[in-house]
XYZ file of C-alpha atoms in Angstrom:
775
model
C -15.345 108.279 253.000
C -14.232 111.836 252.189
C -15.813 113.778 249.321
C -14.658 112.368 245.960
C -13.712 114.509 242.973
C -14.164 113.657 239.276
C -11.332 113.940 236.773
C -10.541 112.978 233.167
C -7.073 111.820 232.198
C -5.160 109.487 229.830
C -4.934 105.797 230.791
C -1.925 103.456 230.794
C -2.961 99.754 231.039
C -0.244 97.585 232.648
C 0.310 93.856 233.267
C 1.890 91.934 236.145
C 2.509 95.069 238.227
C 0.440 97.251 240.543
C 1.314 100.906 241.239
C 0.182 101.930 244.718
C -0.349 105.493 246.003
C 2.759 106.948 247.623
C 5.109 104.595 245.738
C 7.629 105.697 243.078
C 8.397 103.006 240.488
C 9.578 102.673 236.870
C 7.295 101.068 234.262
C 8.137 99.889 230.738
C 5.612 100.814 228.044
C 5.468 99.066 224.654
C 1.991 99.838 223.286
C 1.757 102.901 220.994
C -1.542 103.902 222.648
C 0.169 103.989 226.068
C 3.158 105.942 224.715
C 0.754 108.519 223.274
C -0.988 108.686 226.670
C 2.338 109.606 228.275
C 3.018 112.250 225.610
C -0.440 113.811 226.028
C -0.211 113.824 229.828
C 3.276 115.336 229.661
C 1.936 118.308 227.714
C -0.804 118.920 230.305
C -0.842 118.135 234.039
C 1.547 115.126 233.788
C -1.097 112.963 235.498
C -2.190 109.563 234.148
C -4.457 106.770 235.392
C -2.620 103.449 235.661
C -5.019 100.477 235.613
C -4.118 96.766 235.725
C -5.369 94.341 233.080
C -7.291 91.281 234.220
C -5.857 87.830 233.641
C -5.809 85.988 231.284
C -4.307 88.776 229.155
C -5.789 89.483 225.728
C -3.806 90.397 222.618
C -6.126 93.343 221.905
C -7.060 96.097 224.355
C -10.696 95.664 225.437
C -12.631 97.607 228.040
C -13.878 94.442 229.777
C -10.283 93.366 230.406
C -9.464 96.562 232.351
C -9.984 96.853 236.114
C -12.341 99.545 237.357
C -10.039 100.751 240.127
C -6.542 102.040 239.386
C -4.033 104.609 240.586
C -3.685 108.250 239.592
C 0.051 108.793 239.112
C 2.370 111.732 238.456
C 4.801 111.300 235.543
C 8.497 111.747 236.277
C 11.524 111.218 234.078
C 11.030 109.227 230.878
C 13.421 107.727 228.364
C 13.000 106.232 224.891
C 14.557 102.801 224.498
C 16.342 101.632 221.308
C 13.484 99.196 220.510
C 10.893 102.020 220.457
C 9.519 101.342 223.939
C 9.532 103.920 226.728
C 10.716 103.719 230.336
C 8.761 106.068 232.607
C 9.178 106.905 236.296
C 5.750 107.313 237.970
C 4.695 108.347 241.467
C 1.349 107.020 242.724
C -0.927 109.698 244.199
C -4.514 108.457 244.801
C -6.838 105.542 244.119
C -9.439 106.260 241.455
C -12.576 104.450 240.292
C -13.333 104.523 236.561
C -16.861 105.558 235.573
C -16.328 105.297 231.834
C -13.550 104.384 229.385
C -13.236 105.983 225.971
C -10.973 104.138 223.527
C -9.919 106.408 220.639
C -7.526 105.511 217.796
C -4.777 107.616 219.399
C -5.194 107.383 223.186
C -7.265 105.692 225.917
C -9.075 108.185 228.174
C -11.046 107.538 231.363
C -13.518 109.551 233.397
C -12.886 108.643 237.013
C -13.472 109.810 240.532
C -10.679 110.124 243.062
C -11.193 107.880 246.101
C -9.958 109.480 249.299
C -10.215 107.820 252.706
C -10.794 109.973 255.752
C -7.830 110.079 258.103
C -8.093 106.962 260.216
C -7.962 107.423 263.966
C -4.924 105.824 265.619
C -6.728 103.702 268.158
C -4.820 101.124 270.232
C -6.299 98.422 268.003
C -5.048 100.110 264.796
C -1.592 100.625 266.341
C -1.466 96.952 267.336
C -2.392 95.880 263.786
C 0.289 98.135 262.315
C 2.907 96.605 264.614
C 1.707 93.124 263.656
C 2.008 93.999 259.950
C 5.535 95.381 260.445
C 6.547 92.217 262.314
C 5.135 89.950 259.616
C 6.761 92.009 256.872
C 10.141 91.906 258.624
C 9.775 88.157 258.954
C 8.838 87.947 255.276
C 11.981 89.906 254.282
C 14.067 87.510 256.369
C 12.489 84.407 254.819
C 12.361 85.536 251.180
C 15.887 85.374 249.693
C 14.957 87.776 246.900
C 14.017 90.575 249.304
C 16.901 92.881 250.392
C 17.299 92.570 254.172
C 17.129 96.341 254.792
C 13.790 96.894 253.011
C 11.858 96.454 256.262
C 13.818 99.323 257.835
C 12.231 101.778 255.394
C 8.774 100.976 256.853
C 9.687 101.673 260.506
C 9.176 105.443 260.277
C 5.763 105.284 258.547
C 2.990 106.384 260.928
C 0.053 106.383 258.484
C -1.671 102.953 258.228
C -2.795 103.689 254.650
C 0.719 104.454 253.449
C 2.123 101.524 255.434
C -0.233 99.068 253.696
C 0.467 100.447 250.228
C 4.268 100.521 250.585
C 4.389 97.017 252.140
C 2.127 95.561 249.428
C 4.226 97.236 246.729
C 7.489 95.684 247.988
C 6.122 92.219 248.734
C 6.387 89.491 246.056
C 2.793 88.380 246.451
C 0.346 87.270 243.771
C -0.934 89.829 241.257
C -4.532 89.124 242.278
C -3.690 89.771 245.959
C -2.091 93.090 245.110
C -5.120 94.116 243.039
C -7.354 93.150 245.946
C -5.337 95.421 248.268
C -5.598 98.246 245.740
C -9.382 97.852 245.472
C -9.862 97.848 249.258
C -10.657 101.481 250.028
C -11.224 101.277 253.785
C -7.846 101.569 255.511
C -8.660 99.218 258.417
C -10.052 96.563 256.073
C -6.951 96.905 253.910
C -4.775 96.451 256.992
C -6.622 93.264 257.948
C -6.418 91.900 254.401
C -2.690 92.508 254.052
C -1.917 90.984 257.483
C -3.742 87.800 256.453
C -1.856 87.660 253.121
C 1.529 88.225 254.777
C 0.853 85.539 257.424
C -0.045 83.039 254.702
C 3.062 83.966 252.681
C 5.301 83.517 255.745
C 3.847 80.058 256.427
C 4.551 79.027 252.818
C 8.094 80.485 252.912
C 8.910 78.696 256.154
C 7.792 75.428 254.592
C 9.857 76.090 251.435
C 12.929 76.968 253.491
C 12.557 73.817 255.590
C 12.399 71.638 252.459
C 15.365 73.481 250.901
C 17.451 73.057 254.064
C 16.800 69.300 254.115
C 17.950 69.022 250.491
C 21.030 71.182 250.954
C 22.151 69.336 254.072
C 22.889 66.345 251.830
C 25.464 68.372 249.835
C 28.978 68.776 251.156
C 29.448 72.356 252.435
C 32.817 72.957 250.748
C 31.588 71.644 247.437
C 28.478 73.760 247.771
C 30.452 76.956 248.518
C 32.824 76.340 245.624
C 29.908 75.833 243.267
C 28.261 79.104 244.319
C 31.495 81.097 244.061
C 32.152 79.846 240.562
C 28.579 80.561 239.560
C 28.760 84.136 240.921
C 32.078 84.666 239.147
C 30.616 83.592 235.799
C 27.553 85.817 236.290
C 29.715 88.885 237.053
C 31.943 88.182 234.044
C 28.901 87.951 231.783
C 27.554 91.253 233.129
C 30.955 92.944 233.020
C 30.614 93.906 236.707
C 33.031 93.608 239.534
C 32.036 91.530 242.491
C 30.470 93.457 245.386
C 33.355 92.600 247.678
C 36.072 93.908 245.329
C 34.056 97.096 244.706
C 33.551 97.523 248.452
C 37.325 97.178 249.009
C 37.978 99.927 246.470
C 35.448 102.189 248.199
C 37.109 101.526 251.589
C 40.498 102.561 250.188
C 38.977 105.701 248.645
C 37.303 106.585 251.973
C 40.578 106.249 253.900
C 42.408 108.438 251.380
C 39.719 111.146 251.287
C 40.836 112.802 254.517
C 37.356 112.862 256.017
C 37.008 113.247 259.820
C 37.293 110.061 261.887
C 33.615 109.915 262.912
C 32.474 110.336 259.302
C 34.997 107.706 258.166
C 33.512 105.178 260.606
C 30.021 105.906 259.307
C 31.219 105.542 255.717
C 32.791 102.149 256.464
C 29.512 100.924 257.964
C 27.701 102.077 254.845
C 30.241 100.228 252.682
C 29.675 97.041 254.704
C 25.927 97.336 254.087
C 26.574 97.953 250.390
C 28.649 94.775 250.108
C 25.646 92.723 251.271
C 23.195 94.191 248.749
C 22.319 92.690 245.395
C 24.600 94.441 242.834
C 21.760 95.295 240.433
C 19.207 96.362 243.037
C 18.067 100.033 243.245
C 19.211 100.118 246.877
C 22.768 99.222 245.809
C 22.810 102.060 243.243
C 21.649 104.615 245.857
C 24.168 103.329 248.405
C 27.020 103.407 245.874
C 26.144 106.990 244.866
C 26.085 108.056 248.521
C 29.460 106.469 249.345
C 31.104 107.904 246.215
C 29.824 111.381 247.093
C 31.288 111.114 250.598
C 34.674 109.931 249.324
C 34.883 112.583 246.586
C 34.157 115.560 248.876
C 37.215 117.822 249.439
C 37.303 117.341 253.223
C 40.862 118.610 253.617
C 41.640 119.968 250.137
C 41.839 123.744 249.755
C 43.569 126.365 247.621
C 46.083 128.740 249.157
C 44.792 132.324 249.362
C 46.770 134.956 247.471
C 46.795 137.876 249.923
C 48.988 140.207 247.841
C 47.192 143.548 248.153
C 48.971 145.109 245.165
C 48.076 142.158 242.931
C 44.432 142.312 244.096
C 44.207 146.008 243.228
C 45.772 145.299 239.838
C 43.318 142.493 239.027
C 40.265 144.493 240.137
C 41.341 147.537 238.119
C 42.035 145.396 235.048
C 38.578 143.854 235.102
C 36.425 146.820 236.219
C 36.439 150.567 235.816
C 35.243 152.677 238.745
C 33.462 150.913 241.644
C 36.020 152.442 244.039
C 33.996 151.752 247.194
C 33.580 148.073 246.303
C 37.263 147.648 245.458
C 38.245 149.348 248.708
C 36.047 146.932 250.684
C 37.605 143.885 248.999
C 41.136 145.156 249.659
C 40.179 145.695 253.315
C 38.932 142.107 253.504
C 42.218 140.781 252.110
C 44.260 142.954 254.467
C 42.389 141.692 257.539
C 42.625 138.114 256.253
C 46.386 138.520 255.849
C 46.830 139.777 259.409
C 44.232 137.661 261.252
C 44.576 134.422 259.288
C 42.119 131.730 260.420
C 40.984 133.909 263.338
C 39.117 136.180 260.954
C 35.359 136.027 261.260
C 33.675 134.862 258.053
C 31.564 137.472 256.275
C 28.911 137.346 253.574
C 28.871 140.258 251.120
C 25.798 141.207 249.080
C 26.266 143.372 245.978
C 23.067 145.337 245.320
C 22.668 147.332 242.138
C 20.821 147.632 238.823
C 21.375 145.095 236.015
C 24.536 145.311 233.960
C 26.837 147.148 236.411
C 29.180 144.162 236.870
C 28.045 142.419 240.064
C 28.599 138.883 238.780
C 31.858 139.645 236.962
C 33.102 141.425 240.095
C 32.717 138.180 242.053
C 34.761 136.368 239.386
C 37.472 139.027 239.632
C 37.636 138.694 243.429
C 38.113 134.932 243.073
C 40.906 135.526 240.550
C 42.566 138.081 242.814
C 42.466 135.680 245.797
C 43.468 132.599 243.813
C 40.291 130.736 244.773
C 38.047 128.464 242.719
C 34.948 130.334 241.467
C 31.447 128.852 241.701
C 28.349 130.583 240.333
C 24.930 129.445 241.596
C 21.899 131.140 240.034
C 19.056 131.475 242.532
C 16.592 133.266 240.238
C 13.242 131.449 240.227
C 14.444 128.683 242.592
C 11.461 127.333 244.561
C 12.581 123.959 245.918
C 14.342 123.870 249.282
C 16.050 120.628 248.230
C 18.042 122.623 245.629
C 19.955 124.106 248.581
C 19.791 121.399 251.246
C 19.610 118.316 249.007
C 17.159 115.399 248.770
C 16.879 112.629 251.323
C 18.183 109.278 250.106
C 14.753 107.677 250.377
C 13.823 109.332 247.065
C 14.717 107.793 243.716
C 17.329 109.925 241.975
C 18.225 111.771 245.195
C 21.100 114.261 244.887
C 22.983 116.624 247.201
C 22.084 120.308 247.197
C 23.682 122.776 244.792
C 26.268 123.969 247.337
C 27.617 120.481 248.075
C 27.481 119.466 244.401
C 29.498 122.495 243.294
C 32.070 122.098 246.080
C 32.532 118.437 245.108
C 32.991 119.386 241.447
C 35.552 122.131 242.107
C 37.570 119.909 244.476
C 38.263 122.626 247.050
C 36.673 123.324 250.431
C 37.363 127.083 250.283
C 35.999 128.319 246.935
C 34.295 131.652 246.332
C 30.594 130.918 245.831
C 28.610 133.653 244.089
C 24.861 133.283 244.662
C 23.294 135.289 241.860
C 19.871 137.009 242.037
C 19.182 136.218 245.704
C 16.297 138.699 245.607
C 14.421 136.489 243.118
C 14.081 133.374 245.274
C 10.595 131.846 245.300
C 8.766 129.399 247.538
C 5.938 126.888 247.151
C 4.735 123.559 248.591
C 8.269 122.139 248.238
C 9.654 124.564 250.819
C 11.367 127.932 251.088
C 14.952 128.042 249.728
C 15.641 131.334 251.539
C 15.088 129.583 254.868
C 17.528 126.846 253.860
C 20.119 129.522 253.067
C 19.957 130.867 256.620
C 22.193 128.066 257.887
C 24.543 128.111 254.900
C 25.160 131.872 255.062
C 25.372 132.197 258.856
C 29.061 132.163 259.979
C 27.945 130.929 263.397
C 26.256 127.824 261.946
C 27.776 126.911 258.594
C 30.804 125.156 260.087
C 28.442 122.197 260.638
C 26.219 122.460 257.549
C 24.234 119.231 257.101
C 23.021 118.374 253.619
C 19.984 116.058 253.582
C 21.741 113.708 251.166
C 25.078 113.541 253.012
C 23.477 113.361 256.487
C 26.868 114.339 257.960
C 28.187 117.851 258.730
C 30.419 119.629 256.212
C 32.430 122.735 257.114
C 31.444 125.767 255.000
C 33.228 128.309 257.200
C 36.190 128.463 254.780
C 33.916 129.299 251.837
C 33.641 132.967 250.837
C 30.004 133.671 250.007
C 29.039 136.637 247.810
C 25.440 137.282 246.804
C 23.967 139.677 244.243
C 20.591 141.384 244.009
C 18.901 144.193 242.127
C 16.981 145.275 245.228
C 16.891 144.411 248.924
C 13.101 144.857 249.136
C 12.301 141.217 248.338
C 15.120 139.632 250.372
C 13.724 138.127 253.618
C 14.808 140.184 256.612
C 16.535 137.333 258.532
C 18.585 136.511 255.428
C 19.455 140.160 254.760
C 20.585 140.527 258.377
C 23.328 137.917 257.765
C 24.878 139.868 254.874
C 26.908 143.054 254.506
C 25.194 145.057 251.762
C 27.362 147.033 249.311
C 25.427 149.218 246.870
C 26.638 149.588 243.289
C 25.189 152.641 241.546
C 24.606 152.829 237.820
C 27.331 154.138 235.515
C 27.175 157.728 234.258
C 28.172 158.945 230.799
C 31.848 159.515 231.633
C 32.202 156.081 233.246
C 30.496 154.344 230.313
C 32.865 156.143 227.973
C 35.894 154.830 229.888
C 34.441 151.303 230.125
C 33.840 151.287 226.382
C 37.407 152.433 225.723
C 39.181 150.123 228.179
C 37.003 147.004 228.144
C 34.200 146.782 225.567
C 35.935 147.934 222.375
C 39.119 145.814 222.846
C 36.966 142.747 223.510
C 34.689 143.465 220.514
C 37.705 143.971 218.219
C 39.083 140.555 219.246
C 35.738 138.741 218.980
C 34.981 140.139 215.500
C 38.447 139.692 213.990
C 39.023 143.424 213.622
C 42.002 145.663 214.437
C 42.408 149.065 216.054
C 43.143 150.541 212.626
C 39.940 149.409 210.907
C 37.591 149.955 213.867
C 37.980 153.500 215.217
C 35.271 155.294 217.182
C 35.783 158.800 218.555
C 34.572 159.938 221.979
C 31.916 162.169 220.417
C 30.444 159.215 218.499
C 30.512 157.067 221.621
C 28.715 159.766 223.632
C 26.112 160.042 220.896
C 25.540 156.258 220.951
C 25.271 156.243 224.769
C 22.814 159.164 224.942
C 20.729 158.388 221.843
C 20.584 154.576 221.725
C 20.946 153.271 225.279
C 19.031 153.970 228.464
C 20.432 151.711 231.149
C 22.381 151.671 234.370
C 24.966 149.195 233.061
C 26.670 148.753 229.693
C 24.979 145.676 228.195
C 22.903 147.666 225.702
C 25.971 149.751 224.788
C 27.866 146.503 224.179
C 25.083 145.286 221.863
C 25.092 148.537 219.860
C 28.880 148.450 219.457
C 28.685 144.791 218.384
C 26.120 145.765 215.746
C 28.558 148.363 214.344
C 31.402 145.823 214.504
C 29.390 143.252 212.546
C 28.643 145.787 209.798
C 32.322 146.792 209.714
C 33.391 143.146 209.434
C 30.897 142.589 206.601
C 32.181 145.609 204.674
C 35.783 144.525 205.200
C 35.104 141.108 203.664
C 33.490 142.779 200.661
C 35.933 145.669 200.338
C 39.395 145.610 201.955
C 39.613 149.387 202.108
C 36.370 149.754 204.082
C 35.934 150.040 207.810
C 38.194 152.758 209.183
C 36.811 155.530 211.390
C 33.128 155.368 212.382
C 31.445 158.754 211.992
C 28.164 159.873 213.558
C 26.451 159.545 210.182
C 27.803 156.015 209.747
C 26.686 155.042 213.242
C 23.198 156.423 212.550
C 23.052 154.482 209.272
C 23.885 151.238 211.082
C 21.859 151.733 214.274
C 18.896 153.547 212.718
C 17.128 156.635 213.976
C 17.980 157.635 217.588
C 15.794 155.833 220.112
C 16.206 158.454 222.844
C 16.083 162.254 222.817
C 17.509 164.749 225.293
C 15.108 167.007 227.144
C 14.773 170.350 225.333
C 15.699 173.091 227.784
C 14.429 176.702 227.620
C 17.035 179.012 226.112
C 15.938 182.257 227.776
C 14.252 183.343 230.955
C 10.681 182.022 230.995
C 7.673 182.046 233.301
C 6.607 178.862 235.112
C 9.321 176.560 233.727
C 11.953 175.437 236.247
C 14.783 172.952 235.705
C 15.129 170.102 238.194
C 17.607 167.262 238.564
C 16.505 163.638 238.989
C 18.182 160.325 239.818
C 17.388 157.216 237.743
C 18.835 153.708 237.620
C 20.602 154.629 234.388
C 22.212 157.707 235.996
C 21.079 161.291 236.485
C 18.707 163.267 234.272
C 17.284 166.755 233.851
C 13.597 167.289 234.585
C 11.474 170.223 233.390
C 8.616 171.273 235.656
C 5.961 173.456 234.030
C 3.083 175.218 235.741
C 0.254 177.331 234.353
C -2.500 179.546 235.809
C -6.064 179.719 234.456
C -9.584 180.726 235.399
C -11.296 178.130 237.535
C -12.404 177.111 241.013
C -9.152 176.946 242.946
C -8.216 173.381 241.926
C -4.714 171.907 241.565
C -4.189 169.304 238.811
C -1.192 167.258 237.640
C -0.107 165.525 234.449
C 3.091 163.770 233.456
C 2.702 160.430 235.305
C 3.568 161.791 238.759
C 3.776 159.441 241.732
C 2.109 159.960 245.093
C 5.172 161.475 246.777
C 5.706 163.997 243.975
C 2.035 164.991 244.105
C 2.399 165.522 247.853
C 5.448 167.713 247.186
C 3.326 169.869 244.844
C 0.613 170.254 247.496
C 3.295 171.076 250.051
C 4.757 173.756 247.733
C 1.335 175.356 247.169
C 0.618 175.324 250.914
C 3.911 177.119 251.576
C 3.122 179.750 248.900
C -0.367 180.403 250.272
C 0.893 180.670 253.863
C 3.554 183.191 252.728
C 1.384 185.028 250.189
C 2.081 188.490 251.599
C 5.882 188.040 251.455
C 5.618 186.788 247.882
C 3.412 189.662 246.722
C 0.269 187.530 246.446
C -1.811 189.120 249.212
C -4.656 190.023 246.868
C -4.615 186.795 244.852
C -8.064 185.190 244.412
C -7.238 181.562 245.162
C -10.786 180.284 244.711
C -11.111 181.715 241.186
C -7.931 180.324 239.661
C -6.897 176.783 238.729
C -3.264 175.703 238.761
C -1.961 172.978 236.433
C 1.434 171.274 236.886
C 2.976 169.238 234.077
C 6.261 167.303 233.835
C 7.142 166.346 230.226
C 7.891 162.761 229.124
C 4.505 161.579 230.370
C 5.181 157.921 229.545
C 7.953 157.811 232.163
C 6.815 157.416 235.809
C 8.244 160.077 238.135
C 8.303 160.119 241.900
C 10.308 161.202 244.919
C 10.578 164.252 247.190
C 13.678 165.888 245.651
C 11.632 168.101 243.292
C 10.232 170.130 246.217
C 12.123 173.397 245.590
C 11.790 172.998 241.788
C 7.994 172.783 242.093
C 7.907 175.761 244.450
C 9.843 178.192 242.224
C 7.827 177.094 239.170
C 4.552 177.842 240.989
C 5.831 181.187 242.364
C 6.921 182.165 238.852
C 3.491 181.362 237.371
C 1.566 183.067 240.188
C 3.685 186.251 240.268
C 4.666 186.463 236.599
C 8.387 186.668 237.461
C 10.784 185.010 234.977
C 13.011 182.053 235.913
C 16.725 182.003 235.065
C 17.269 179.039 232.700
C 20.963 178.843 233.656
C 20.135 177.200 236.991
C 19.233 173.570 237.730
C 18.191 172.535 241.215
C 17.290 169.636 243.481
C 16.133 169.442 247.081
C 13.226 168.392 249.243
C 11.288 171.197 250.945
C 9.503 171.245 254.290
C 6.154 172.959 254.837
C 7.980 175.989 256.266
C 10.405 176.340 253.362
C 13.443 174.573 254.806
C 15.504 172.767 252.138
C 16.183 169.146 253.141
C 18.955 166.767 251.941
C 18.507 164.352 249.051
C 20.488 161.527 247.394
C 22.161 160.915 244.047
C 24.300 164.108 244.150
C 27.006 162.720 241.868
C 24.607 161.516 239.190
C 22.606 164.765 239.240
C 25.690 166.999 238.860
C 26.902 164.921 235.894
C 23.441 165.152 234.299
C 23.540 168.954 234.559
C 27.023 169.011 232.987
C 25.797 166.806 230.162
C 23.135 169.422 229.349
C 25.606 172.301 229.587
C 24.250 173.690 232.876
C 26.965 175.094 235.125
C 24.906 176.662 237.948
C 23.550 174.001 240.306
C 21.530 174.537 243.490
C 21.898 171.887 246.210
C 20.741 171.566 249.854
C 23.228 172.859 252.426
C 22.990 169.482 254.185
C 24.542 167.826 251.115
C 27.720 169.939 251.195
C 29.680 167.084 252.818
C 28.508 164.689 250.062
C 29.716 167.095 247.395
C 33.104 167.459 249.101
C 33.719 163.725 248.654
C 33.210 163.841 244.871
C 36.099 163.515 242.429
C 37.598 166.638 240.880
C 36.508 165.658 237.384
C 32.887 165.557 238.560
C 33.025 169.087 240.027
C 35.074 170.703 237.251
C 33.202 173.346 235.251
C 30.241 173.768 237.625
C 29.327 176.241 240.379
C 27.520 174.723 243.332
C 25.113 176.909 245.314
C 24.207 175.440 248.702
C 20.930 176.676 250.187
C 19.104 175.993 253.433
C 15.851 177.869 252.712
C 13.665 178.182 249.617
C 13.910 182.014 249.814
C 17.601 181.676 248.904
C 16.586 179.639 245.863
C 14.109 182.309 244.723
C 16.720 185.047 245.084
C 18.998 183.088 242.752
C 16.581 182.088 239.996
C 13.613 184.526 240.059
C 13.763 187.917 238.358
C 13.147 190.952 240.563
C 10.526 192.518 238.315
C 7.240 191.124 237.106
C 6.885 190.331 233.397
């Protein structure tokens, strides 16, 4: 035996049924103490101990009437019945031996140890016994009229003798005492021997019963006998309100032929319908088979929507729904143009929108579907951990369903919808599998034309589906999955874009939703800018939408109380409604100052201005930092100091006593983490100013990485940084020469009112911003 582990859990006593490990089965609970056991287990680990009661059954629950060996089971779905009882789906996990019962007024609890058998070696003798058991069980299914004929097929693929014994004993209609004996037999080989003996004895008895029944029935006229049975079956179906299996099977055959499925799949479906017609109408197997056939017949095998490839209409729809996002819109128009020219020869592509929250990734997918005239399907992948959510469950499981992709395609009734897979970067994985691996086939244009869902078990063509995924970052997307997608980056909105979005999209929607009009809900651009800069700090516009809704609700309230209220919203009124400003702009130096340089930074919510301060003091030659600087920014500061020391003579610092002075660097807003290499030249001029005493011109803002030899290197986020400088009233901006081509691509409204100074060396920066004379 393997090492056994102790556990304490609630107990559910049951009668006339044995739950074996590895078997999923429903049980009906009537006793209040058992119902409370389910409720307590559901709040914790969802594990209960199911123990049989000994016969004869007692009216009251007594410890001596409970067996010492039961089954630890996992609780599944449960449902309250009208009479107060509860139907619970349980899945047997392990045998367990009870050490002690504790009967309390509310619930029965047991301390038990889990009984685990070591893996049994598959010797020729064990294999022979397993084959003998399978043969006897198949014979038993053939002899017992109650047993569905295809039950024995489910045991063919079981290789573990322990599981084989438990599943066979669970299905067999043998005596309760025999089943309990099998449950209490821990050794797998002994259990195998015991069950073989029981099944042989059952088969002998069934053969004798069948022989007697055949002798009796031979005395009855065959036609009279058939008529009697048909009338009896007809009455039973009428009482139950069910159609006969044959008539239901005929309807399913007609539906299959009309579904337009491929010929090979149609043949398979007809075989499945023939099997269904032979099953007992109320058996679980019939319900699973019916669900499978209905899913096959309802799939849109040859149903699709016609693509609208009107380029002008697509541009109109995209511009109506979204402001900006020119690169994304251009890519979608290109896709439609190629689709229009190439038709079905076009290679399928998967697009991944990557950007911060709130910039319109999901709504953009909906707009693309509207522009193309396709059905839109949204599948949220955030937190998904089960591979079966994508690929579906196998039909051997109770309550098996197709995966999300097949389910959604069936619901929309089209085989070429636009499927948006949201938050693909937040997929998880655990013992149930890795959903990202299951997506590899679905999102690969070379494979998805024959996508096989575990539930359908037949290929379905996904090549006509347009897949779009969204993510906040590509860092957590598995590399093989990322390689199958074309990544389009969506940057955060800047002040001017948020202002236009509020005017064209948010405010009209808010006015409609709150029952207002343009006349009684007026907000000027200056008030909007104040709300954006003082109350929101985001890349998208969700927070701005919430703040505007708050103002709209107050306006609606005042209008209901006073008809003349609610006209133009002033800054004072907005402050009264929204409260004190939550954000404050960085306070810039007004005049030339020593050691304070102005840098430009990129954030997810747009660009921002960054002050870098440095100070000199007596010390031991140490360099210190404050302001929540990241590793890369600290390295940039060390790099700047190394450049200054190596060029001390040229900077007028030949006699500087480096070992007797400490240098301190501080970047205000210490609660905000700061990192990146683009502050290289800003750090350098701040340090030079502090070390030489030369003033810095506060009219200049700058950004650029610096090499150890003073070369200014290119950086990103040019557009956002220029707009941040304009927002603070700074017109002189220093950029790396290597970014000149990036600046040339910017819109005129971005560049209006600013002078760009492109530099390739830090000496050029110092000539621009440092005063000639020492303070």
